[in-house]
Amino acid sequence: MSEGGYINLYGRDVTKRHRAEEALRHSEEQVRLLLDSTAEAIYGLDPAGNCTFVNPSCLRMLGYADESELLGNNMHDLIHHHRIDGSLYPKEECQVYLAFKEGRGVHTDAEVLWRSDGTNFPVEYWSYPILKDGEGIGSVVTFIDITERKQAEMTMRFALQEAEVSREKIAAILKSVTDGLIVTDLNRRVVLMNRAAEKFLGTTLGEAFSRPVQDLIPAKGVAEEVLGILRGQVPGEGQEWEQSDAASDRAWMIQARSSGVKGAGGNISGAITTLRDVTREREIDQMKNEFISTAAHELRTPLTSVLGYTELLLNPEEYGISGEEQRREYLNYVYDKAQALGGIIEDLLDLSRVQAGKVLSLSPGPCEIGALLGKVVDPYRKLSSRHRFELVLPEEPVTLVADQKKLEQVLDNLISNAVKFSPDGGEIRVKGQVLKGRYQVTVRDEGIGMTSEGVARVFDKFYRVDASTTAVAGLGLGMAIAKSIIDAHGGTIRVESEPGKGTKVTFSLPLA
């Protein structure tokens, strides 16, 4: 090993390759940390259904002390092997196992898993196939314990049975529930409705009483599901539809789920349909799907470059690579892309910490904020010829007690956004000033700007102003992480923007 570097057995300097390998190992460690820190149980399966990896949350929920007790074992035999009554649960009847064998994804909240001590618990269960060249090579499974949810559903069902004795008691319960509730009789006619349901459907109980439920709910299939429940069938997954409110010009995405109401003798005497506003959930689902697609693209791009240039370096004769200068150029490119991968994973880890409710770890120290602003702006001046950069600072230098690396991350994100969302160029003005015992930094551009909706959601995790395939690169995490960093410093951050008039981002930090 040379001073600060590495020499192989043939006397060649392999420092760059060694560092690239270290960066890759670091990336793998960060992915492992992400798996270890999530509260959801996660495990992997090979094509035979044997466990390939398992995270600590999964071990804890299943009651195992060490991952060696699961690795290499068939997970169906371990955790799906009995029904609730204790009888055998053949693989041929297990929908989860069949979906896995057929290479399909599956999502269910009707699954029961068994712990190592023989007890069982209900879970909401997701299985995602892993495909390579169109063929399944395994799957990743996640689940969460929904014991409390099931208990809550059971409690609601018992409450409704008791409430049947007194209509007044039923009405009191219905009024106290925030979800919309509609009770129908054996003829599928409305007999009770709470205020939330009246709001969702734009009608009153007086107007709806004794009307067929299909006249009130536009979603196809709700009336059929209610009829099936009255006939003793198992409830379905529910129906969803968009409900508009002309008065407020607002649209909800409503989910309807029905279940049976039993009388004192155990016979079904009607059905109750729950209406729940799932608008925000669907928006988050869409944002997460867009995030997964974007993250895959952002990770694949540098990884493809790393693999391609590594192949060139491994086969120099085949690809006509000659000379130390060309070889070093390719190694530098591999190293840069590995650094980019590390940056993406670091953003994901920062998000994981924020999601877990942890304050971001800071390393505060003296930070001359004006010098830091100059350090971040200067590279953009050199790289972006279409933009004019103006940096305005107080005459006297100002030193803060802050984490310089984290603040540099915030500033780089803000200026990078100003450049990316000003495709036609223009002025980007960065200003630092002391105001009322705080140091305020403003980054203003003359770019495309944002709508009021975009401004309201700019700090949401996974949110991207433009999520189309032609949008600028990014995971939709930068502003969320920037806000977390500023919050951790005891500061504030806000965004002002108008379409076509540019965007101004302002944050302030305490001087002391």
GROMACS .gro file of C-alpha atoms in nm, residues 35-415:
model
  381
   35LEU     CA    1  -3.422  -0.234   0.624
   36ASP     CA    2  -3.323  -0.254   0.991
   37SER     CA    3  -3.482   0.081   1.081
   38THR     CA    4  -3.829   0.026   0.931
   39ALA     CA    5  -4.113  -0.077   1.160
   40GLU     CA    6  -4.267  -0.302   0.892
   41ALA     CA    7  -4.174  -0.669   0.880
   42ILE     CA    8  -3.983  -0.759   0.561
   43TYR     CA    9  -3.846  -1.088   0.434
   44GLY     CA   10  -3.736  -1.228   0.099
   45LEU     CA   11  -3.812  -1.558  -0.071
   46ASP     CA   12  -3.628  -1.756  -0.337
   47PRO     CA   13  -3.821  -1.941  -0.615
   48ALA     CA   14  -3.866  -2.240  -0.381
   49GLY     CA   15  -4.029  -2.028  -0.111
   50ASN     CA   16  -3.727  -2.036   0.121
   51CYS     CA   17  -3.628  -1.732   0.325
   52THR     CA   18  -3.333  -1.535   0.181
   53PHE     CA   19  -3.328  -1.238   0.417
   54VAL     CA   20  -3.528  -1.105   0.711
   55ASN     CA   21  -3.528  -0.774   0.898
   56PRO     CA   22  -3.540  -0.724   1.280
   57SER     CA   23  -3.907  -0.617   1.280
   58CYS     CA   24  -4.001  -0.946   1.114
   59LEU     CA   25  -3.804  -1.148   1.371
   60ARG     CA   26  -3.968  -0.957   1.655
   61MET     CA   27  -4.325  -1.003   1.523
   62LEU     CA   28  -4.274  -1.375   1.456
   63GLY     CA   29  -4.103  -1.436   1.791
   64TYR     CA   30  -3.763  -1.549   1.665
   65ALA     CA   31  -3.438  -1.448   1.834
   66ASP     CA   32  -3.201  -1.479   1.540
   67GLU     CA   33  -3.232  -1.466   1.160
   68SER     CA   34  -3.056  -1.805   1.132
   69GLU     CA   35  -3.381  -1.965   1.256
   70LEU     CA   36  -3.557  -1.846   0.938
   71LEU     CA   37  -3.292  -1.824   0.666
   72GLY     CA   38  -3.313  -2.117   0.426
   73ASN     CA   39  -3.644  -2.241   0.569
   74ASN     CA   40  -3.974  -2.255   0.384
   75MET     CA   41  -4.176  -1.962   0.512
   76HIS     CA   42  -4.514  -2.114   0.429
   77ASP     CA   43  -4.437  -2.417   0.646
   78LEU     CA   44  -4.323  -2.190   0.929
   79ILE     CA   45  -4.587  -1.917   0.941
   80HIS     CA   46  -4.885  -2.022   0.721
   81HIS     CA   47  -4.916  -2.381   0.835
   82HIS     CA   48  -5.241  -2.379   1.036
   83ARG     CA   49  -5.580  -2.218   1.025
   84ILE     CA   50  -5.711  -2.027   1.326
   85ASP     CA   51  -5.890  -2.343   1.448
   86GLY     CA   52  -5.558  -2.534   1.444
   87SER     CA   53  -5.629  -2.756   1.142
   88LEU     CA   54  -5.376  -2.795   0.863
   89TYR     CA   55  -5.371  -2.525   0.596
   90PRO     CA   56  -5.257  -2.694   0.271
   91LYS     CA   57  -5.045  -2.490   0.033
   92GLU     CA   58  -5.298  -2.561  -0.242
   93GLU     CA   59  -5.557  -2.354  -0.049
   94CYS     CA   60  -5.327  -2.068   0.048
   95GLN     CA   61  -5.393  -1.773  -0.184
   96VAL     CA   62  -5.072  -1.603  -0.074
   97TYR     CA   63  -4.864  -1.912  -0.157
   98LEU     CA   64  -5.040  -1.962  -0.491
   99ALA     CA   65  -4.980  -1.599  -0.587
  100PHE     CA   66  -4.611  -1.642  -0.501
  101LYS     CA   67  -4.579  -1.959  -0.713
  102GLU     CA   68  -4.751  -1.786  -1.007
  103GLY     CA   69  -4.526  -1.480  -0.982
  104ARG     CA   70  -4.813  -1.248  -0.890
  105GLY     CA   71  -4.819  -0.973  -0.632
  106VAL     CA   72  -5.079  -1.004  -0.358
  107HIS     CA   73  -5.229  -0.772  -0.096
  108THR     CA   74  -5.463  -0.896   0.171
  109ASP     CA   75  -5.575  -0.806   0.521
  110ALA     CA   76  -5.732  -1.149   0.578
  111GLU     CA   77  -5.407  -1.335   0.644
  112VAL     CA   78  -5.313  -1.497   0.978
  113LEU     CA   79  -4.950  -1.573   1.062
  114TRP     CA   80  -4.812  -1.802   1.333
  115ARG     CA   81  -4.540  -1.712   1.581
  116SER     CA   82  -4.266  -1.945   1.696
  117ASP     CA   83  -4.450  -2.003   2.026
  118GLY     CA   84  -4.762  -2.135   1.849
  119THR     CA   85  -4.976  -1.823   1.884
  120ASN     CA   86  -5.119  -1.644   1.581
  121PHE     CA   87  -5.204  -1.287   1.486
  122PRO     CA   88  -5.379  -1.114   1.194
  123VAL     CA   89  -5.172  -0.914   0.946
  124GLU     CA   90  -5.208  -0.692   0.643
  125TYR     CA   91  -4.983  -0.862   0.392
  126TRP     CA   92  -4.809  -0.748   0.071
  127SER     CA   93  -4.605  -0.967  -0.163
  128TYR     CA   94  -4.409  -0.826  -0.458
  129PRO     CA   95  -4.255  -1.054  -0.723
  130ILE     CA   96  -3.890  -1.000  -0.818
  131LEU     CA   97  -3.848  -1.035  -1.194
  132LYS     CA   98  -3.533  -1.072  -1.400
  133ASP     CA   99  -3.563  -1.077  -1.778
  134GLY     CA  100  -3.936  -1.133  -1.736
  135GLU     CA  101  -3.898  -1.438  -1.511
  136GLY     CA  102  -3.965  -1.458  -1.140
  137ILE     CA  103  -3.656  -1.514  -0.925
  138GLY     CA  104  -3.827  -1.468  -0.590
  139SER     CA  105  -4.032  -1.213  -0.404
  140VAL     CA  106  -4.021  -0.958  -0.126
  141VAL     CA  107  -4.289  -0.979   0.145
  142THR     CA  108  -4.393  -0.712   0.394
  143PHE     CA  109  -4.659  -0.728   0.663
  144ILE     CA  110  -4.790  -0.536   0.963
  145ASP     CA  111  -4.971  -0.657   1.273
  146ILE     CA  112  -5.337  -0.549   1.254
  147THR     CA  113  -5.454  -0.704   1.579
  148GLU     CA  114  -5.573  -0.368   1.709
  149ARG     CA  115  -5.755  -0.294   1.384
  150LYS     CA  116  -5.934  -0.628   1.394
  151GLN     CA  117  -6.025  -0.573   1.758
  152ALA     CA  118  -6.158  -0.230   1.665
  153GLU     CA  119  -6.369  -0.381   1.386
  154MET     CA  120  -6.503  -0.645   1.624
  155THR     CA  121  -6.581  -0.379   1.882
  156MET     CA  122  -6.777  -0.182   1.622
  157ARG     CA  123  -6.973  -0.492   1.522
  158PHE     CA  124  -7.064  -0.572   1.881
  159ALA     CA  125  -7.162  -0.209   1.937
  160LEU     CA  126  -7.401  -0.219   1.644
  161GLN     CA  127  -7.558  -0.543   1.768
  162GLU     CA  128  -7.621  -0.392   2.108
  163ALA     CA  129  -7.750  -0.070   1.953
  164GLU     CA  130  -8.021  -0.257   1.761
  165VAL     CA  131  -8.224  -0.280   2.085
  166SER     CA  132  -8.264   0.097   2.088
  167ARG     CA  133  -8.283   0.319   1.783
  168GLU     CA  134  -8.178   0.616   1.992
  169LYS     CA  135  -7.863   0.437   2.104
  170ILE     CA  136  -7.782   0.351   1.742
  171ALA     CA  137  -7.833   0.711   1.639
  172ALA     CA  138  -7.597   0.830   1.916
  173ILE     CA  139  -7.324   0.591   1.799
  174LEU     CA  140  -7.370   0.687   1.435
  175LYS     CA  141  -7.341   1.057   1.514
  176SER     CA  142  -7.014   1.002   1.703
  177VAL     CA  143  -6.840   0.821   1.415
  178THR     CA  144  -6.637   1.041   1.180
  179ASP     CA  145  -6.672   0.800   0.885
  180GLY     CA  146  -6.999   0.798   0.696
  181LEU     CA  147  -7.233   0.516   0.801
  182ILE     CA  148  -7.548   0.396   0.627
  183VAL     CA  149  -7.768   0.121   0.772
  184THR     CA  150  -8.001  -0.065   0.535
  185ASP     CA  151  -8.276  -0.318   0.605
  186LEU     CA  152  -8.330  -0.658   0.445
  187ASN     CA  153  -8.477  -0.487   0.137
  188ARG     CA  154  -8.162  -0.274   0.093
  189ARG     CA  155  -8.351   0.041   0.191
  190VAL     CA  156  -8.192   0.310   0.403
  191VAL     CA  157  -8.310   0.317   0.766
  192LEU     CA  158  -8.029   0.514   0.934
  193MET     CA  159  -7.756   0.752   0.822
  194ASN     CA  160  -7.510   0.963   1.019
  195ARG     CA  161  -7.411   1.323   0.952
  196ALA     CA  162  -7.083   1.228   0.787
  197ALA     CA  163  -7.270   1.017   0.531
  198GLU     CA  164  -7.513   1.304   0.472
  199LYS     CA  165  -7.217   1.530   0.399
  200PHE     CA  166  -7.053   1.280   0.164
  201LEU     CA  167  -7.372   1.213  -0.034
  202GLY     CA  168  -7.516   1.564  -0.026
  203THR     CA  169  -7.850   1.458   0.121
  204THR     CA  170  -8.025   1.416   0.459
  205LEU     CA  171  -8.164   1.116   0.641
  206GLY     CA  172  -8.517   1.252   0.590
  207GLU     CA  173  -8.466   1.265   0.214
  208ALA     CA  174  -8.291   0.928   0.199
  209PHE     CA  175  -8.508   0.729   0.442
  210SER     CA  176  -8.657   0.415   0.286
  211ARG     CA  177  -8.491   0.481  -0.049
  212PRO     CA  178  -8.288   0.200  -0.213
  213VAL     CA  179  -7.921   0.232  -0.133
  214GLN     CA  180  -7.832   0.220  -0.504
  215ASP     CA  181  -8.018   0.549  -0.553
  216LEU     CA  182  -7.779   0.724  -0.315
  217ILE     CA  183  -7.441   0.567  -0.390
  218PRO     CA  184  -7.327   0.600  -0.753
  219ALA     CA  185  -7.054   0.335  -0.733
  220LYS     CA  186  -7.142   0.021  -0.923
  221GLY     CA  187  -7.137  -0.290  -0.711
  222VAL     CA  188  -7.228  -0.141  -0.371
  223ALA     CA  189  -7.592  -0.253  -0.388
  224GLU     CA  190  -7.482  -0.599  -0.511
  225GLU     CA  191  -7.233  -0.627  -0.224
  226VAL     CA  192  -7.505  -0.535   0.028
  227LEU     CA  193  -7.736  -0.795  -0.127
  228GLY     CA  194  -7.463  -1.059  -0.102
  229ILE     CA  195  -7.408  -0.979   0.267
  230LEU     CA  196  -7.780  -1.008   0.337
  231ARG     CA  197  -7.762  -1.353   0.177
  232GLY     CA  198  -7.476  -1.453   0.404
  233GLN     CA  199  -7.185  -1.406   0.164
  234VAL     CA  200  -6.841  -1.291   0.276
  235PRO     CA  201  -6.792  -0.911   0.242
  236GLY     CA  202  -6.587  -0.800  -0.057
  237GLU     CA  203  -6.302  -0.553  -0.078
  238GLY     CA  204  -6.537  -0.258  -0.113
  239GLN     CA  205  -6.600  -0.005  -0.386
  240GLU     CA  206  -6.454   0.339  -0.457
  241TRP     CA  207  -6.585   0.636  -0.649
  242GLU     CA  208  -6.533   1.010  -0.683
  243GLN     CA  209  -6.797   1.225  -0.519
  244SER     CA  210  -6.821   1.595  -0.609
  245ASP     CA  211  -6.958   1.875  -0.394
  246ALA     CA  212  -7.095   2.156  -0.609
  247ALA     CA  213  -7.115   2.397  -0.313
  248SER     CA  214  -6.744   2.375  -0.220
  249ASP     CA  215  -6.615   2.274  -0.565
  250ARG     CA  216  -6.436   1.985  -0.396
  251ALA     CA  217  -6.415   1.621  -0.498
  252TRP     CA  218  -6.364   1.329  -0.260
  253MET     CA  219  -6.251   0.978  -0.332
  254ILE     CA  220  -6.493   0.772  -0.125
  255GLN     CA  221  -6.449   0.408  -0.027
  256ALA     CA  222  -6.757   0.205   0.066
  257ARG     CA  223  -6.733  -0.120   0.262
  258SER     CA  224  -7.031  -0.318   0.384
  259SER     CA  225  -7.083  -0.578   0.655
  260GLY     CA  226  -7.382  -0.754   0.808
  261VAL     CA  227  -7.580  -0.650   1.116
  262LYS     CA  228  -7.704  -0.944   1.322
  263GLY     CA  229  -8.006  -0.943   1.547
  264ALA     CA  230  -8.030  -1.083   1.898
  265GLY     CA  231  -8.092  -1.432   1.757
  266GLY     CA  232  -7.781  -1.424   1.539
  267ASN     CA  233  -7.969  -1.376   1.214
  268ILE     CA  234  -7.870  -1.099   0.974
  269SER     CA  235  -8.120  -0.815   1.003
  270GLY     CA  236  -7.955  -0.563   0.774
  271ALA     CA  237  -7.626  -0.425   0.652
  272ILE     CA  238  -7.407  -0.132   0.747
  273THR     CA  239  -7.203   0.047   0.484
  274THR     CA  240  -6.904   0.255   0.587
  275LEU     CA  241  -6.809   0.554   0.375
  276ARG     CA  242  -6.451   0.670   0.422
  277ASP     CA  243  -6.269   0.961   0.262
  278VAL     CA  244  -5.958   0.801   0.108
  279THR     CA  245  -5.863   1.099  -0.109
  280ARG     CA  246  -5.539   1.168   0.076
  281GLU     CA  247  -5.449   0.798   0.090
  282ARG     CA  248  -5.487   0.766  -0.287
  283GLU     CA  249  -5.279   1.079  -0.342
  284ILE     CA  250  -5.007   0.934  -0.119
  285ASP     CA  251  -5.027   0.600  -0.302
  286GLN     CA  252  -4.982   0.781  -0.631
  287MET     CA  253  -4.691   0.983  -0.492
  288LYS     CA  254  -4.526   0.666  -0.360
  289ASN     CA  255  -4.573   0.488  -0.692
  290GLU     CA  256  -4.420   0.785  -0.873
  291PHE     CA  257  -4.140   0.791  -0.617
  292ILE     CA  258  -4.064   0.420  -0.663
  293SER     CA  259  -4.054   0.465  -1.040
  294THR     CA  260  -3.833   0.774  -1.011
  295ALA     CA  261  -3.604   0.617  -0.751
  296ALA     CA  262  -3.557   0.309  -0.969
  297HIS     CA  263  -3.465   0.532  -1.261
  298GLU     CA  264  -3.233   0.752  -1.054
  299LEU     CA  265  -3.055   0.446  -0.912
  300ARG     CA  266  -3.039   0.260  -1.242
  301THR     CA  267  -2.874   0.546  -1.435
  302PRO     CA  268  -2.549   0.570  -1.231
  303LEU     CA  269  -2.547   0.196  -1.168
  304THR     CA  270  -2.559   0.128  -1.541
  305SER     CA  271  -2.263   0.357  -1.591
  306VAL     CA  272  -2.069   0.189  -1.309
  307LEU     CA  273  -2.132  -0.155  -1.455
  308GLY     CA  274  -2.053  -0.045  -1.810
  309TYR     CA  275  -1.723   0.125  -1.731
  310THR     CA  276  -1.624  -0.156  -1.495
  311GLU     CA  277  -1.673  -0.404  -1.777
  312LEU     CA  278  -1.451  -0.190  -2.001
  313LEU     CA  279  -1.179  -0.183  -1.737
  314LEU     CA  280  -1.202  -0.557  -1.676
  315ASN     CA  281  -1.160  -0.630  -2.049
  316PRO     CA  282  -0.918  -0.362  -2.176
  317GLU     CA  283  -0.785  -0.568  -2.466
  318GLU     CA  284  -1.135  -0.650  -2.595
  319TYR     CA  285  -1.248  -0.286  -2.590
  320GLY     CA  286  -0.919  -0.132  -2.704
  321ILE     CA  287  -0.836   0.051  -2.382
  322SER     CA  288  -0.474   0.152  -2.368
  323GLY     CA  289  -0.282   0.396  -2.158
  324GLU     CA  290  -0.295   0.494  -1.795
  325GLU     CA  291  -0.469   0.824  -1.870
  326GLN     CA  292  -0.773   0.659  -2.032
  327ARG     CA  293  -0.791   0.398  -1.758
  328ARG     CA  294  -0.778   0.666  -1.488
  329GLU     CA  295  -1.051   0.865  -1.667
  330TYR     CA  296  -1.283   0.561  -1.660
  331LEU     CA  297  -1.205   0.491  -1.293
  332ASN     CA  298  -1.284   0.852  -1.204
  333TYR     CA  299  -1.616   0.818  -1.384
  334VAL     CA  300  -1.698   0.498  -1.192
  335TYR     CA  301  -1.605   0.670  -0.867
  336ASP     CA  302  -1.824   0.974  -0.944
  337LYS     CA  303  -2.125   0.756  -1.022
  338ALA     CA  304  -2.071   0.552  -0.705
  339GLN     CA  305  -2.070   0.882  -0.515
  340ALA     CA  306  -2.400   0.972  -0.683
  341LEU     CA  307  -2.549   0.640  -0.571
  342GLY     CA  308  -2.429   0.708  -0.218
  343GLY     CA  309  -2.595   1.050  -0.224
  344ILE     CA  310  -2.931   0.902  -0.329
  345ILE     CA  311  -2.914   0.639  -0.056
  346GLU     CA  312  -2.816   0.906   0.199
  347ASP     CA  313  -3.132   1.099   0.105
  348LEU     CA  314  -3.337   0.783   0.158
  349LEU     CA  315  -3.176   0.728   0.498
  350ASP     CA  316  -3.244   1.089   0.598
  351LEU     CA  317  -3.606   1.035   0.501
  352SER     CA  318  -3.614   0.710   0.702
  353ARG     CA  319  -3.490   0.893   1.010
  354VAL     CA  320  -3.752   1.166   0.968
  355GLN     CA  321  -4.027   0.906   0.910
  356ALA     CA  322  -3.921   0.729   1.229
  357GLY     CA  323  -3.965   1.054   1.422
  358LYS     CA  324  -3.595   1.097   1.486
  359VAL     CA  325  -3.429   1.438   1.486
  360LEU     CA  326  -3.158   1.456   1.222
  361SER     CA  327  -2.814   1.415   1.377
  362LEU     CA  328  -2.621   1.745   1.366
  363SER     CA  329  -2.252   1.821   1.415
  364PRO     CA  330  -2.267   2.192   1.504
  365GLY     CA  331  -1.964   2.417   1.497
  366PRO     CA  332  -1.859   2.766   1.388
  367CYS     CA  333  -1.987   2.834   1.036
  368GLU     CA  334  -1.910   3.155   0.844
  369ILE     CA  335  -2.235   3.165   0.650
  370GLY     CA  336  -2.120   3.415   0.385
  371ALA     CA  337  -1.821   3.200   0.292
  372LEU     CA  338  -2.049   2.895   0.274
  373LEU     CA  339  -2.289   3.076   0.039
  374GLY     CA  340  -1.999   3.173  -0.185
  375LYS     CA  341  -1.866   2.817  -0.184
  376VAL     CA  342  -2.203   2.675  -0.299
  377VAL     CA  343  -2.281   2.945  -0.559
  378ASP     CA  344  -1.939   2.954  -0.727
  379PRO     CA  345  -1.955   2.611  -0.903
  380TYR     CA  346  -2.297   2.696  -1.049
  381ARG     CA  347  -2.156   3.024  -1.188
  382LYS     CA  348  -1.894   2.823  -1.376
  383LEU     CA  349  -2.124   2.545  -1.497
  384SER     CA  350  -2.441   2.735  -1.595
  385SER     CA  351  -2.372   2.992  -1.866
  386ARG     CA  352  -2.743   3.066  -1.920
  387HIS     CA  353  -2.796   3.204  -1.569
  388ARG     CA  354  -2.672   3.523  -1.404
  389PHE     CA  355  -2.587   3.472  -1.038
  390GLU     CA  356  -2.598   3.761  -0.792
  391LEU     CA  357  -2.470   3.703  -0.440
  392VAL     CA  358  -2.554   3.975  -0.185
  393LEU     CA  359  -2.397   3.953   0.163
  394PRO     CA  360  -2.355   4.181   0.466
  395GLU     CA  361  -2.034   4.385   0.478
  396GLU     CA  362  -1.924   4.217   0.799
  397PRO     CA  363  -1.888   3.835   0.809
  398VAL     CA  364  -2.143   3.647   1.022
  399THR     CA  365  -2.058   3.327   1.204
  400LEU     CA  366  -2.333   3.085   1.310
  401VAL     CA  367  -2.318   2.772   1.524
  402ALA     CA  368  -2.447   2.514   1.279
  403ASP     CA  369  -2.374   2.191   1.095
  404GLN     CA  370  -2.190   2.327   0.791
  405LYS     CA  371  -2.228   2.006   0.586
  406LYS     CA  372  -2.605   1.994   0.641
  407LEU     CA  373  -2.647   2.364   0.558
  408GLU     CA  374  -2.442   2.313   0.243
  409GLN     CA  375  -2.683   2.032   0.150
  410VAL     CA  376  -2.979   2.271   0.194
  411LEU     CA  377  -2.818   2.552  -0.008
  412ASP     CA  378  -2.711   2.317  -0.286
  413ASN     CA  379  -3.064   2.183  -0.310
  414LEU     CA  380  -3.221   2.531  -0.329
  415ILE     CA  381  -2.977   2.665  -0.589
   0.00000   0.00000   0.00000
